[in-house]
Structures are given as structure tokens and as C-alpha cells.
Short mmCIF file of C-alpha atoms in Angstrom, two decimals:
data_model
loop_
_atom_site.label_atom_id
_atom_site.label_comp_id
_atom_site.label_asym_id
_atom_site.label_seq_id
_atom_site.Cartn_x
_atom_site.Cartn_y
_atom_site.Cartn_z
CA UNK V 29 -25.32 -29.38 -66.46
CA UNK V 30 -28.45 -27.27 -65.97
CA UNK V 31 -28.61 -26.73 -69.72
CA UNK V 32 -28.35 -30.48 -70.32
CA UNK V 33 -31.29 -31.04 -68.00
CA UNK V 34 -33.31 -28.35 -69.77
CA UNK V 35 -32.58 -29.74 -73.22
CA UNK V 36 -33.26 -33.29 -72.23
CA UNK V 37 -36.35 -32.54 -70.19
CA UNK V 38 -37.60 -34.59 -67.30
CA UNK V 39 -40.16 -36.28 -69.53
CA UNK V 40 -37.40 -37.57 -71.79
CA UNK V 41 -35.69 -39.08 -68.75
CA UNK V 42 -38.92 -40.72 -67.65
CA UNK V 43 -39.43 -42.00 -71.18
CA UNK V 44 -36.05 -43.74 -71.07
CA UNK V 45 -37.44 -45.94 -68.31
CA UNK V 46 -40.84 -46.35 -69.99
CA UNK V 47 -42.45 -44.77 -66.95
CA UNK V 48 -46.19 -44.23 -67.05
CA UNK V 49 -46.63 -43.65 -63.34
CA UNK V 50 -50.30 -42.72 -63.06
CA UNK V 51 -52.29 -45.72 -61.72
CA UNK V 52 -49.11 -47.80 -61.50
CA UNK V 53 -48.36 -47.92 -57.80
CA UNK V 54 -47.48 -51.59 -57.48
CA UNK V 55 -45.63 -54.20 -59.51
CA UNK V 56 -45.04 -57.92 -59.27
CA UNK V 57 -41.90 -57.50 -61.29
CA UNK V 58 -43.56 -58.96 -64.33
CA UNK V 59 -46.54 -56.65 -64.59
CA UNK V 60 -47.82 -53.36 -63.22
CA UNK V 61 -51.02 -53.39 -61.21
CA UNK V 62 -53.73 -50.84 -61.92
CA UNK V 63 -53.80 -49.39 -58.41
CA UNK V 64 -56.53 -47.11 -57.11
CA UNK V 65 -55.13 -45.95 -53.80
CA UNK V 66 -54.53 -42.40 -52.62
CA UNK V 67 -52.79 -40.23 -55.21
CA UNK V 68 -49.11 -39.62 -54.50
CA UNK V 69 -47.59 -36.60 -56.26
CA UNK V 70 -43.83 -36.37 -56.73
CA UNK V 71 -42.64 -32.76 -56.55
CA UNK V 72 -39.06 -31.80 -57.31
CA UNK V 73 -37.42 -29.78 -54.53
CA UNK V 74 -35.14 -28.36 -57.24
CA UNK V 75 -37.83 -26.12 -58.78
CA UNK V 76 -41.03 -27.06 -56.98
CA UNK V 77 -42.61 -28.50 -60.11
CA UNK V 78 -44.81 -31.57 -60.14
CA UNK V 79 -42.97 -34.37 -61.91
CA UNK V 80 -45.71 -36.98 -62.02
CA UNK V 81 -48.45 -38.56 -59.93
CA UNK V 82 -48.81 -42.16 -58.82
CA UNK V 83 -51.92 -43.89 -57.56
CA UNK V 84 -50.79 -45.52 -54.34
CA UNK V 85 -51.20 -49.20 -53.59
CA UNK V 86 -54.00 -50.55 -51.46
CA UNK V 87 -54.07 -53.57 -49.16
CA UNK V 88 -55.47 -55.58 -52.07
CA UNK V 89 -52.49 -54.59 -54.22
CA UNK V 90 -50.07 -55.44 -51.42
CA UNK V 91 -51.66 -58.85 -51.09
CA UNK V 92 -51.32 -59.51 -54.84
CA UNK V 93 -47.61 -58.64 -54.77
CA UNK V 94 -46.93 -60.80 -51.70
CA UNK V 95 -48.74 -63.81 -53.17
CA UNK V 96 -46.74 -63.54 -56.38
CA UNK V 97 -43.52 -63.23 -54.32
CA UNK V 98 -44.38 -66.40 -52.39
CA UNK V 99 -44.91 -68.24 -55.66
CA UNK V 100 -41.65 -66.93 -57.13
CA UNK V 101 -39.63 -67.98 -54.09
CA UNK V 102 -40.47 -71.63 -54.61
CA UNK V 103 -38.61 -71.57 -57.94
CA UNK V 104 -35.97 -68.87 -57.34
CA UNK V 105 -34.51 -70.65 -54.29
CA UNK V 106 -33.79 -73.71 -56.47
CA UNK V 107 -31.60 -71.78 -58.90
CA UNK V 108 -27.90 -72.38 -58.15
CA UNK V 109 -26.45 -69.37 -56.36
CA UNK V 110 -23.85 -68.68 -59.10
CA UNK V 111 -26.68 -68.61 -61.64
CA UNK V 112 -28.52 -66.09 -59.47
CA UNK V 113 -25.25 -64.17 -59.30
CA UNK V 114 -25.06 -64.08 -63.08
CA UNK V 115 -28.44 -62.34 -63.18
CA UNK V 116 -27.19 -59.75 -60.68
CA UNK V 117 -24.03 -59.31 -62.79
CA UNK V 118 -26.20 -58.44 -65.77
CA UNK V 119 -28.15 -55.99 -63.61
CA UNK V 120 -24.87 -54.20 -62.83
CA UNK V 121 -24.16 -53.94 -66.55
CA UNK V 122 -27.62 -52.52 -67.19
CA UNK V 123 -27.13 -50.00 -64.39
CA UNK V 124 -23.92 -48.89 -66.06
CA UNK V 125 -25.94 -48.19 -69.20
CA UNK V 126 -28.54 -46.19 -67.27
CA UNK V 127 -26.15 -44.51 -64.85
CA UNK V 128 -26.50 -40.97 -66.19
CA UNK V 129 -30.29 -40.78 -66.61
CA UNK V 130 -30.94 -42.58 -63.33
CA UNK V 131 -28.44 -40.32 -61.55
CA UNK V 132 -30.24 -37.28 -63.00
CA UNK V 133 -33.62 -38.58 -61.93
CA UNK V 134 -32.30 -39.16 -58.39
CA UNK V 135 -30.90 -35.63 -58.34
CA UNK V 136 -34.05 -34.00 -59.68
CA UNK V 137 -36.56 -35.94 -57.59
CA UNK V 138 -34.60 -35.97 -54.32
CA UNK V 139 -32.47 -32.80 -54.60
CA UNK V 140 -28.93 -34.10 -54.10
CA UNK V 141 -26.18 -32.94 -56.45
CA UNK V 142 -25.88 -34.63 -59.82
CA UNK V 143 -22.46 -35.96 -58.83
CA UNK V 144 -23.97 -37.49 -55.71
CA UNK V 145 -26.77 -38.93 -57.84
CA UNK V 146 -24.20 -40.58 -60.07
CA UNK V 147 -22.37 -41.77 -56.96
CA UNK V 148 -25.53 -43.38 -55.65
CA UNK V 149 -25.99 -45.35 -58.86
CA UNK V 150 -22.32 -46.33 -58.67
CA UNK V 151 -23.03 -47.75 -55.21
CA UNK V 152 -25.68 -49.93 -56.83
CA UNK V 153 -23.18 -51.14 -59.40
CA UNK V 154 -20.57 -51.81 -56.71
CA UNK V 155 -22.91 -53.85 -54.50
CA UNK V 156 -23.97 -55.91 -57.51
CA UNK V 157 -20.32 -56.64 -58.27
CA UNK V 158 -19.79 -57.61 -54.62
CA UNK V 159 -22.85 -59.87 -54.70
CA UNK V 160 -21.66 -61.67 -57.84
CA UNK V 161 -18.53 -62.84 -56.03
CA UNK V 162 -20.57 -63.61 -52.93
CA UNK V 163 -22.78 -65.96 -54.95
CA UNK V 164 -19.89 -68.46 -54.96
CA UNK V 165 -19.03 -67.96 -51.27
CA UNK V 166 -22.21 -68.64 -49.31
CA UNK V 167 -20.22 -70.98 -47.13
CA UNK V 168 -20.98 -72.67 -43.83
CA UNK V 169 -18.68 -74.44 -41.37
CA UNK V 170 -17.66 -78.04 -40.80
CA UNK V 171 -16.85 -79.09 -37.23
CA UNK V 172 -15.84 -82.32 -35.47
CA UNK V 173 -18.55 -84.32 -33.74
CA UNK V 174 -18.01 -85.79 -30.29
CA UNK V 175 -19.72 -88.97 -31.54
CA UNK V 176 -17.74 -91.49 -33.58
CA UNK V 177 -18.83 -91.99 -37.17
CA UNK V 178 -20.63 -88.64 -37.27
CA UNK V 179 -20.08 -85.46 -39.27
CA UNK V 180 -21.40 -82.03 -38.32
CA UNK V 181 -21.67 -78.94 -40.44
CA UNK V 182 -23.61 -75.70 -40.86
CA UNK V 183 -25.26 -74.45 -44.01
CA UNK V 184 -27.31 -71.41 -44.95
CA UNK V 185 -30.69 -71.43 -46.68
CA UNK V 186 -32.72 -68.54 -48.14
CA UNK V 187 -35.31 -66.96 -45.86
CA UNK V 188 -38.12 -66.23 -48.30
CA UNK V 189 -39.58 -62.76 -48.80
CA UNK V 190 -37.42 -59.81 -47.76
CA UNK V 191 -39.45 -56.66 -47.17
CA UNK V 192 -37.55 -53.42 -47.85
CA UNK V 193 -38.63 -50.02 -46.53
CA UNK V 194 -36.32 -47.28 -47.81
CA UNK V 195 -35.95 -43.55 -47.16
CA UNK V 196 -35.93 -40.58 -49.54
CA UNK V 197 -32.31 -39.54 -49.04
CA UNK V 198 -30.84 -42.59 -50.79
CA UNK V 199 -33.85 -43.55 -52.89
CA UNK V 200 -32.16 -46.27 -54.97
CA UNK V 201 -28.86 -47.37 -53.40
CA UNK V 202 -30.24 -48.70 -50.12
CA UNK V 203 -32.83 -50.77 -51.99
CA UNK V 204 -30.06 -52.36 -54.04
CA UNK V 205 -27.84 -52.87 -50.97
CA UNK V 206 -30.56 -55.23 -49.82
CA UNK V 207 -31.73 -56.76 -53.09
CA UNK V 208 -28.34 -57.62 -54.57
CA UNK V 209 -27.44 -59.68 -51.50
CA UNK V 210 -30.92 -61.08 -50.95
CA UNK V 211 -31.24 -62.24 -54.55
CA UNK V 212 -27.94 -64.14 -54.62
CA UNK V 213 -28.94 -65.67 -51.28
CA UNK V 214 -32.08 -67.02 -52.95
CA UNK V 215 -34.62 -64.62 -51.44
CA UNK V 216 -37.27 -62.62 -53.23
CA UNK V 217 -37.89 -58.95 -52.40
CA UNK V 218 -40.85 -56.61 -51.96
CA UNK V 219 -39.98 -52.92 -51.81
CA UNK V 220 -41.87 -50.04 -50.21
CA UNK V 221 -39.95 -46.93 -51.29
CA UNK V 222 -40.35 -43.48 -49.79
CA UNK V 223 -43.49 -41.82 -51.08
CA UNK V 224 -41.31 -38.71 -51.51
CA UNK V 225 -39.33 -40.40 -54.29
CA UNK V 226 -41.60 -42.89 -56.08
CA UNK V 227 -40.35 -42.27 -59.62
CA UNK V 228 -36.79 -43.42 -58.96
CA UNK V 229 -38.29 -46.62 -57.55
CA UNK V 230 -40.36 -47.16 -60.69
CA UNK V 231 -37.24 -46.59 -62.81
CA UNK V 232 -35.32 -49.22 -60.83
CA UNK V 233 -38.19 -51.66 -61.23
CA UNK V 234 -38.17 -51.13 -64.99
CA UNK V 235 -34.40 -51.68 -65.23
CA UNK V 236 -34.66 -54.84 -63.13
CA UNK V 237 -37.57 -56.15 -65.18
CA UNK V 238 -35.54 -55.77 -68.37
CA UNK V 239 -32.79 -57.98 -66.95
CA UNK V 240 -35.05 -60.47 -65.19
CA UNK V 241 -37.27 -61.01 -68.23
CA UNK V 242 -34.23 -61.73 -70.38
CA UNK V 243 -33.12 -64.44 -67.93
CA UNK V 244 -36.47 -66.05 -67.19
CA UNK V 245 -36.43 -65.00 -63.54
CA UNK V 246 -39.81 -65.91 -62.00
CA UNK V 247 -42.30 -63.07 -61.77
CA UNK V 248 -42.53 -61.88 -58.17
CA UNK V 249 -38.80 -62.01 -57.42
CA UNK V 250 -38.73 -58.20 -57.45
CA UNK V 251 -41.94 -56.63 -56.14
CA UNK V 252 -42.80 -52.98 -55.61
CA UNK V 253 -45.58 -51.44 -53.49
CA UNK V 254 -45.77 -47.63 -53.40
CA UNK V 255 -47.67 -46.15 -50.49
CA UNK V 256 -47.49 -44.51 -47.11
CA UNK V 257 -47.09 -45.77 -43.56
CA UNK V 258 -50.04 -48.13 -43.92
CA UNK V 259 -48.09 -50.24 -46.43
CA UNK V 260 -45.10 -50.37 -44.12
CA UNK V 261 -47.39 -51.45 -41.29
CA UNK V 262 -48.82 -54.29 -43.41
CA UNK V 263 -45.31 -55.46 -44.19
CA UNK V 264 -44.06 -55.23 -40.61
CA UNK V 265 -47.00 -57.27 -39.30
CA UNK V 266 -46.96 -59.88 -42.09
CA UNK V 267 -45.85 -63.35 -40.97
CA UNK V 268 -45.10 -64.19 -44.60
CA UNK V 269 -42.23 -61.68 -44.57
CA UNK V 270 -39.52 -63.24 -42.38
CA UNK V 271 -37.16 -60.26 -42.69
CA UNK V 272 -38.01 -56.56 -42.86
CA UNK V 273 -35.14 -54.20 -43.67
CA UNK V 274 -36.11 -50.63 -42.74
CA UNK V 275 -34.10 -47.46 -43.26
CA UNK V 276 -35.28 -44.15 -41.83
CA UNK V 277 -35.85 -42.30 -38.58
CA UNK V 278 -35.47 -43.84 -35.15
CA UNK V 279 -39.17 -43.21 -34.55
CA UNK V 280 -40.10 -45.20 -37.65
CA UNK V 281 -37.60 -47.94 -36.80
CA UNK V 282 -39.00 -48.42 -33.31
CA UNK V 283 -42.48 -48.88 -34.77
CA UNK V 284 -41.26 -51.40 -37.35
CA UNK V 285 -39.06 -53.21 -34.84
CA UNK V 286 -41.89 -53.60 -32.35
CA UNK V 287 -44.30 -54.93 -34.98
CA UNK V 288 -41.79 -57.39 -36.42
CA UNK V 289 -40.62 -58.43 -32.97
CA UNK V 290 -44.18 -59.08 -31.81
CA UNK V 291 -44.43 -61.86 -34.41
CA UNK V 292 -40.83 -63.00 -33.71
CA UNK V 293 -39.68 -61.99 -37.18
CA UNK V 294 -36.27 -60.59 -38.08
CA UNK V 295 -35.62 -56.90 -38.65
CA UNK V 296 -32.64 -55.09 -40.10
CA UNK V 297 -32.82 -51.49 -38.89
CA UNK V 298 -30.72 -48.62 -40.25
CA UNK V 299 -31.91 -45.56 -38.36
CA UNK V 300 -30.78 -42.12 -37.24
CA UNK V 301 -27.26 -40.85 -36.74
CA UNK V 302 -25.80 -37.99 -34.70
CA UNK V 303 -22.30 -38.19 -36.01
CA UNK V 304 -19.29 -36.38 -34.63
CA UNK V 305 -15.70 -35.66 -35.61
CA UNK V 306 -13.21 -35.25 -32.78
CA UNK V 307 -10.49 -32.74 -33.67
CA UNK V 308 -7.37 -33.01 -31.50
CA UNK V 309 -4.46 -30.55 -31.24
CA UNK V 310 -2.33 -32.62 -33.62
CA UNK V 311 -4.95 -32.68 -36.39
CA UNK V 312 -4.03 -31.50 -39.89
CA UNK V 313 -6.40 -28.65 -40.78
CA UNK V 314 -5.95 -29.35 -44.49
CA UNK V 315 -7.83 -32.61 -43.81
CA UNK V 316 -10.19 -31.31 -41.14
CA UNK V 317 -11.87 -28.55 -43.15
CA UNK V 318 -12.90 -30.46 -46.30
CA UNK V 319 -13.87 -33.53 -44.27
CA UNK V 320 -16.03 -31.54 -41.88
CA UNK V 321 -17.60 -29.28 -44.50
CA UNK V 322 -18.56 -32.05 -46.93
CA UNK V 323 -19.81 -34.18 -44.05
CA UNK V 324 -22.01 -31.35 -42.80
CA UNK V 325 -23.39 -29.89 -46.04
CA UNK V 326 -23.26 -32.80 -48.52
CA UNK V 327 -26.77 -33.83 -49.60
CA UNK V 328 -27.84 -30.68 -47.72
CA UNK V 329 -27.20 -32.50 -44.43
CA UNK V 330 -29.67 -35.26 -45.32
CA UNK V 331 -27.40 -38.28 -44.96
CA UNK V 332 -27.68 -40.60 -41.99
CA UNK V 333 -23.87 -40.26 -41.83
CA UNK V 334 -23.87 -36.44 -42.10
CA UNK V 335 -21.56 -34.69 -39.64
CA UNK V 336 -23.71 -33.07 -36.95
CA UNK V 337 -21.10 -32.27 -34.29
CA UNK V 338 -17.46 -31.16 -34.22
CA UNK V 339 -15.78 -31.82 -30.89
CA UNK V 340 -12.74 -29.52 -30.93
CA UNK V 341 -9.91 -29.22 -28.40
CA UNK V 342 -9.80 -25.82 -26.73
CA UNK V 343 -6.20 -25.19 -27.85
CA UNK V 344 -7.20 -25.12 -31.53
CA UNK V 345 -10.89 -24.27 -31.21
CA UNK V 346 -10.72 -20.70 -32.52
CA UNK V 347 -8.39 -21.67 -35.35
CA UNK V 348 -10.73 -24.43 -36.53
CA UNK V 349 -13.79 -22.20 -36.16
CA UNK V 350 -12.24 -19.43 -38.25
CA UNK V 351 -11.23 -21.90 -40.96
CA UNK V 352 -14.76 -23.30 -41.10
CA UNK V 353 -16.35 -19.85 -41.30
CA UNK V 354 -14.05 -19.03 -44.21
CA UNK V 355 -14.93 -22.31 -45.96
CA UNK V 356 -18.68 -21.78 -45.51
CA UNK V 357 -18.41 -18.40 -47.22
CA UNK V 358 -17.31 -20.24 -50.36
CA UNK V 359 -20.24 -22.70 -50.45
CA UNK V 360 -22.45 -22.31 -53.52
CA UNK V 361 -26.13 -23.16 -53.10
CA UNK V 362 -28.43 -23.81 -56.01
CA UNK V 363 -29.75 -26.20 -58.64
CA UNK V 364 -28.07 -29.54 -57.86
CA UNK V 365 -27.88 -30.38 -61.57
CA UNK V 366 -25.40 -27.51 -61.96
CA UNK V 367 -22.04 -28.98 -61.03
CA UNK V 368 -20.78 -25.56 -59.91
CA UNK V 369 -23.07 -25.75 -56.88
CA UNK V 370 -22.09 -27.57 -53.69
CA UNK V 371 -25.49 -27.73 -51.97
CA UNK V 372 -28.97 -28.38 -53.33
CA UNK V 373 -32.34 -28.14 -51.60
CA UNK V 374 -33.91 -29.91 -48.66
CA UNK V 375 -36.47 -32.52 -49.67
CA UNK V 376 -39.62 -30.48 -48.92
CA UNK V 377 -41.21 -27.69 -46.89
CA UNK V 378 -41.58 -29.90 -43.81
CA UNK V 379 -37.80 -30.38 -43.77
CA UNK V 380 -37.35 -26.60 -44.05
CA UNK V 381 -39.62 -26.09 -41.04
CA UNK V 382 -37.65 -28.62 -38.98
CA UNK V 383 -34.42 -26.83 -39.95
CA UNK V 384 -35.80 -23.46 -38.85
CA UNK V 385 -37.17 -24.85 -35.59
CA UNK V 386 -33.85 -26.52 -34.78
CA UNK V 387 -31.91 -23.28 -35.19
CA UNK V 388 -34.47 -21.45 -33.05
CA UNK V 389 -34.26 -24.07 -30.32
CA UNK V 390 -30.46 -24.08 -30.38
CA UNK V 391 -30.44 -20.33 -29.66
CA UNK V 392 -33.11 -20.68 -26.96
CA UNK V 393 -30.95 -23.30 -25.21
CA UNK V 394 -27.95 -20.96 -25.20
CA UNK V 395 -26.27 -21.68 -28.53
CA UNK V 396 -24.33 -19.02 -30.40
CA UNK V 397 -24.82 -18.67 -34.16
CA UNK V 398 -21.45 -18.59 -35.91
CA UNK V 399 -22.65 -18.91 -39.50
CA UNK V 400 -26.21 -17.71 -39.89
CA UNK V 401 -28.76 -19.92 -41.59
CA UNK V 402 -31.97 -18.99 -43.31
CA UNK V 403 -34.25 -19.86 -46.20
CA UNK V 404 -33.24 -18.58 -49.63
CA UNK V 405 -35.72 -16.93 -51.98
CA UNK V 406 -35.70 -15.30 -55.39
CA UNK V 407 -34.60 -16.54 -58.79
CA UNK V 408 -33.45 -20.16 -58.71
CA UNK V 409 -34.94 -20.73 -55.25
CA UNK V 410 -38.64 -20.77 -56.17
CA UNK V 411 -39.27 -24.16 -54.55
CA UNK V 412 -38.69 -22.66 -51.10
CA UNK V 413 -36.54 -25.64 -50.14
CA UNK V 414 -33.09 -24.02 -50.36
CA UNK V 415 -31.48 -23.14 -47.03
CA UNK V 416 -28.12 -21.85 -45.88
CA UNK V 417 -25.83 -24.30 -44.07
CA UNK V 418 -25.44 -23.00 -40.51
CA UNK V 419 -22.86 -23.36 -37.74
CA UNK V 420 -23.80 -23.07 -34.07
CA UNK V 421 -21.59 -23.11 -30.97
CA UNK V 422 -23.34 -25.40 -28.53
CA UNK V 423 -23.05 -27.87 -25.69
CA UNK V 424 -23.53 -31.58 -26.14
CA UNK V 425 -26.23 -31.76 -23.49
CA UNK V 426 -28.58 -29.39 -25.35
CA UNK V 427 -31.78 -31.25 -26.23
CA UNK V 428 -31.55 -30.13 -29.84
CA UNK V 429 -27.97 -31.42 -30.09
CA UNK V 430 -29.09 -34.78 -28.73
CA UNK V 431 -31.68 -34.92 -31.50
CA UNK V 432 -30.89 -35.67 -35.15
CA UNK V 433 -32.02 -32.82 -37.41
CA UNK V 434 -31.95 -33.86 -41.06
CA UNK V 435 -30.56 -30.52 -42.29
CA UNK V 436 -27.20 -28.73 -42.73
CA UNK V 437 -26.69 -27.59 -39.14
CA UNK V 438 -23.25 -28.14 -37.61
CA UNK V 439 -22.68 -27.83 -33.85
CA UNK V 440 -19.26 -26.82 -32.52
CA UNK V 441 -18.47 -28.28 -29.10
CA UNK V 442 -15.31 -27.45 -27.16
CA UNK V 443 -13.43 -29.99 -25.07
CA UNK V 444 -10.41 -29.78 -22.80
CA UNK V 445 -7.91 -32.26 -21.42
CA UNK V 446 -7.24 -35.64 -23.03
CA UNK V 447 -8.93 -37.51 -25.85
CA UNK V 448 -10.92 -39.62 -23.39
CA UNK V 449 -12.93 -36.50 -22.56
CA UNK V 450 -13.72 -35.99 -26.23
CA UNK V 451 -14.74 -39.63 -26.66
CA UNK V 452 -17.11 -39.30 -23.71
CA UNK V 453 -18.80 -36.36 -25.45
CA UNK V 454 -18.84 -38.22 -28.75
CA UNK V 455 -20.61 -41.19 -27.16
CA UNK V 456 -22.98 -39.02 -25.14
CA UNK V 457 -25.92 -39.14 -27.56
CA UNK V 458 -28.64 -41.79 -28.10
CA UNK V 459 -27.49 -42.60 -31.65
CA UNK V 460 -24.42 -44.59 -32.67
CA UNK V 461 -23.90 -44.69 -36.42
CA UNK V 462 -20.72 -42.97 -37.65
CA UNK V 463 -17.82 -41.25 -35.92
CA UNK V 464 -14.36 -39.94 -36.74
CA UNK V 465 -11.23 -38.51 -35.20
CA UNK V 466 -8.74 -36.15 -36.79
CA UNK V 467 -5.34 -36.71 -35.19
CA UNK V 468 -1.71 -37.42 -35.97
CA UNK V 469 -1.19 -38.95 -32.54
CA UNK V 470 -1.10 -42.76 -32.77
CA UNK V 471 -2.14 -43.21 -29.15
CA UNK V 472 -5.21 -41.01 -29.62
CA UNK V 473 -6.32 -42.90 -32.72
CA UNK V 474 -5.88 -46.27 -31.02
CA UNK V 475 -7.81 -45.15 -27.95
CA UNK V 476 -10.61 -43.95 -30.23
CA UNK V 477 -10.76 -47.39 -31.89
CA UNK V 478 -10.39 -49.40 -28.66
CA UNK V 479 -13.07 -51.12 -26.58
CA UNK V 480 -13.34 -47.94 -24.52
CA UNK V 481 -13.44 -45.73 -27.61
CA UNK V 482 -16.19 -44.85 -30.07
CA UNK V 483 -19.44 -46.73 -29.49
CA UNK V 484 -20.55 -46.31 -33.10
CA UNK V 485 -20.84 -48.93 -35.82
CA UNK V 486 -18.42 -46.89 -37.95
CA UNK V 487 -15.27 -45.29 -36.56
CA UNK V 488 -12.82 -43.50 -38.87
CA UNK V 489 -9.40 -41.96 -38.44
CA UNK V 490 -8.45 -38.90 -40.51
CA UNK V 491 -11.48 -39.09 -42.75
CA UNK V 492 -14.98 -37.74 -42.16
CA UNK V 493 -18.16 -39.45 -41.00
CA UNK V 494 -19.95 -39.34 -44.34
CA UNK V 495 -19.75 -42.01 -46.98
CA UNK V 496 -18.92 -45.70 -46.78
CA UNK V 497 -17.34 -48.31 -49.00
CA UNK V 498 -19.28 -51.33 -50.18
CA UNK V 499 -16.75 -53.83 -48.80
CA UNK V 500 -17.45 -53.06 -45.15
CA UNK V 501 -20.62 -53.77 -43.21
CA UNK V 502 -22.66 -50.58 -42.80
CA UNK V 503 -24.72 -49.80 -39.72
CA UNK V 504 -24.72 -48.53 -36.16
CA UNK V 505 -25.58 -49.19 -32.54
CA UNK V 506 -27.99 -47.86 -29.89
CA UNK V 507 -30.90 -45.98 -31.47
CA UNK V 508 -29.36 -46.47 -34.91
CA UNK V 509 -30.87 -49.95 -34.73
CA UNK V 510 -27.98 -52.42 -34.77
CA UNK V 511 -28.49 -53.57 -38.36
CA UNK V 512 -25.71 -54.24 -40.87
CA UNK V 513 -26.00 -53.95 -44.64
CA UNK V 514 -23.67 -54.07 -47.62
CA UNK V 515 -20.30 -55.85 -47.32
CA UNK V 516 -18.38 -58.17 -45.00
CA UNK V 517 -20.72 -60.93 -43.72
CA UNK V 518 -23.87 -58.80 -43.82
CA UNK V 519 -25.30 -61.43 -46.19
CA UNK V 520 -26.03 -63.75 -43.27
CA UNK V 521 -29.06 -61.73 -42.15
CA UNK V 522 -30.76 -62.67 -45.42
CA UNK V 523 -30.44 -66.41 -44.74
CA UNK V 524 -31.37 -68.93 -42.08
CA UNK V 525 -28.62 -71.01 -40.51
CA UNK V 526 -29.04 -74.74 -40.14
CA UNK V 527 -26.85 -77.21 -38.23
CA UNK V 528 -26.66 -80.70 -39.76
CA UNK V 529 -25.40 -83.97 -38.30
CA UNK V 530 -24.86 -87.07 -40.42
CA UNK V 531 -24.41 -90.47 -38.82
CA UNK V 532 -22.44 -92.78 -41.12
CA UNK V 533 -21.74 -95.41 -38.45
CA UNK V 534 -23.65 -98.64 -37.73
CA UNK V 535 -24.75 -97.52 -34.27
CA UNK V 536 -26.70 -94.69 -32.70
CA UNK V 537 -24.49 -93.14 -29.99
CA UNK V 538 -26.12 -90.22 -28.13
CA UNK V 539 -24.49 -86.91 -27.34
CA UNK V 540 -22.88 -86.31 -23.95
CA UNK V 541 -22.41 -90.06 -23.59
CA UNK V 542 -26.04 -90.63 -22.58
CA UNK V 543 -27.14 -94.27 -22.53
CA UNK V 544 -30.65 -95.24 -23.58
CA UNK V 545 -30.85 -98.99 -23.94
CA UNK V 546 -34.04 -100.75 -24.97
#
């Protein structure tokens, strides 16, 4: 796959999307704005090379995109939902056409494996397919009125502009998790992607424009504003943006949540995770090892659902540890476009520094290194972003264990006694995104899933913490933010609920039997 990338060349991939990124840092969906903000350079963590530069958006550019979005909403909301769904269906078909080049661009710009890049585009296709069906199921409720000759029901209306702030680790899928649902709900969207992955955002905008233009979708329905924290701040404080969906660190989410809350807006927050797998004495090691290893090292530990902690019963602790050490010896680290490699690079040098500091702090707090980490150098590692996945024996109360480090560091934590003790450890962190238990004991699995069990938004039995299907709502509790995206009834956050009462009688009876005679 490396040879394919070399032959094709990154410029050829960019050309497939008609990308001319310089000076194009904002789009109304119908046209690119000639932005003159601070220059944003996209470097590939794969080889350290500069891919392209983008002139970031200014406040003036942001304002132009928002005004066009407001204008588009007035028309887009009047389109029948199934017609909006048809547009999203065509977007899924176009994504199928572009799956390979977009997957490669994701892999090269962000650093995840090519297979994971393809998987991310597949997530986009899947959520579009889900949204197409949803476009015919935006249902409310009908209920009986206490007043004779009256009918009551609920219905849902589009909100308006949905602001989307996405992170570098899933540079395209999370955007589409939001847009596919928001669009069929009748909303318009303005996207601020991570400045670490601007080119994938431009590619998505170009694909969307191709479909929207062919269907006469009003310009402004899909807006893009590339910039740093100042753009996110504008969006969070903007009363014209009723919903801000933000994915990223807990620190970022708190800032966005406070700004949106101060104006009584709505926020959908998908923030940090500190995910654990409980491994009980009855667990099947043939399932434990691949689940734990992929969860810990997939995307170089840069998933919000990455496995950070293994909580292992003392009776099988050494056996599990030895199996993991053996598995880690087989991990291949290198160019993510080479399918023989399991692990690619971290996103940038700042991430490498955080990884190194976390390992240093873990040792200072009393942790024992089981599989040594380190930064790789030499041929193939010129970017300086390739690191070794590490395993550390630790205690849950260590400050560094309580903190989410976006890197391939796995903490082994021993527990004794019953599964309730393990669940207490599992829940004993500020975050609450994903969790799992490996057990063949029905009682243990049911306790884990009970009211007194895992406090996370996702709780799995005999699978890992990483990865999620489109059909279920995705999100977590506590410092993870409480938001829900993707499947189930997550669509409701993108709409406003309205209760309606119709009086078809000849009188005007009041509720609760109140009399008001004139």
C-alpha cells in the first residue's frame, strides 16, 4: 500500500477533490471565500512533510458563512424530510465513489492506518444510510386531552444552524455523524474542523458541494470555517447558532459548554474518555488479548474510546500480563499506509511530548514499566511522531491514571474479591465514556450492566471499549459531556419539540377544570 501511495502521490489525491487550499479557509457550500487569516499548514505525521497550507478564516469570513447559513435555512426547512433524505442518500453514494482516496487522505493527514481511514469513511456512509430511513420517521406523539373536543400532540421542528467543532482523530466521520442527522431534520450546518486536519475537511466540502449542487440545495446548507480556537469561541457565543456540537478534550468542552450555556443555547458535548476493561477469572483469553491490544494501540491510542486501563483479577493477573507482553512484541509500527503495520504515528510533536511526560509521571508515582515505550527514530520514522505502545503497572488513584493521555499507554490495575470491587475501580475516574467486561459468568455481566454497574455511556460484554456501531447512540457521562450522537433517538437534539393542542369543540373549557366566566 506504500507503493500505491507513492505512485499516486498526495497531489493526485488532492486533485481528485479539486483542492486548491491556499487562501480557501472558508466556504458557504456554494463558493469558497478568499480568506486572509493566519496561515495554517497541514503536516503529515507519516513523514513530516508539508501537505498544503490554508489561509485561516477571520471573523469577517465567519460572519459571511453564518449569514449565508441563515438564508439557506429559510428554504431548506421547507423541503419535505424525505426529499432531504434523498439528498443524503446521494451523498452516501458519492462517498462510496470517493471511499479509497478520502480514506487515504485521512490516513496520510491524520496518521491512522489506511484500513482505519477506510473504516472512518464507511462510518460516514453508514450514518447517511441511517439518516435516509430516519427522514421518514421524525415522529412525535399523540396523547389524550383532559378537555372534551380537544386533541393534543407533539411534533419536532428544525432548530436552525448547527455548529460543529470536530477533533483531529476522526476528522471526517464525526462531522458526518452530525450533518447527516441535522440535514434530514431540516437544519443547516457550519463546521469548524481541527486545524490539524484541514484538508480532509476541504475534501468533504467538495464532495458535499457536488451532490448539493446537483439537487439545488440552497447555498449555505453546508458551511465550513477553518481556524483556531477563536473561531470556536465565535461559534459558542453566537446566539444565531442554537446548537453547538463539540468533540474534543474535556478542557475544550468545558469552555464551549460554559459559553453556550451562558446564552442558554444547546450543546452536544463528546469529550474525553478513560476507558477500562474488567477481566474476571472466567474470561476467555482468546478474546481478552486482541480486544485489549487493539483498544489500546489502535489509532496509536488516539481514540476517545481507546482502552486506557485493564482491571484484572489477581488470580489471573500474571497470566494476562504475560499474554499482553507477548502480543506487544508482535506489534509492527510504521507507515500507516502499509497494511502490514498495526500502529502509525501520533498526530504531532506535542502529542509525543505528552506521551513522554505521562510515562515519566507514571514512574514517579510508583508505576512499574512492563513494556517500555519510547520515540522511534531512523529510516521510516523521520517525522519524529512514531512511538512504542507501552504497558505500565499502576494504581487507579495515580493522578496520571485519572487523566486521559491521548497516546498508546495501557495501565494494568489489579483487583481482588468480587466484581463489585472491579466496577468501583472502573467508575473511579472523572470520565465516563466507554467500558467493558470480559467474563463468562452471567451474574458478573448482569451486575456490570445494572444500575449499580458501569457509569459509562457505553458498556460492553466480551468485546473491547473501542469502536461503536451506527445504530446505537454514542456518548458518555460525567466529564465526557453527556452528549449523544449517531443512532437511536440522537436525532432529537437537532430539533425543537413543540406541544400542540387543537380545540375542535364549540366551547372553550380550561385545563384542570378552572372556571373563568365573563
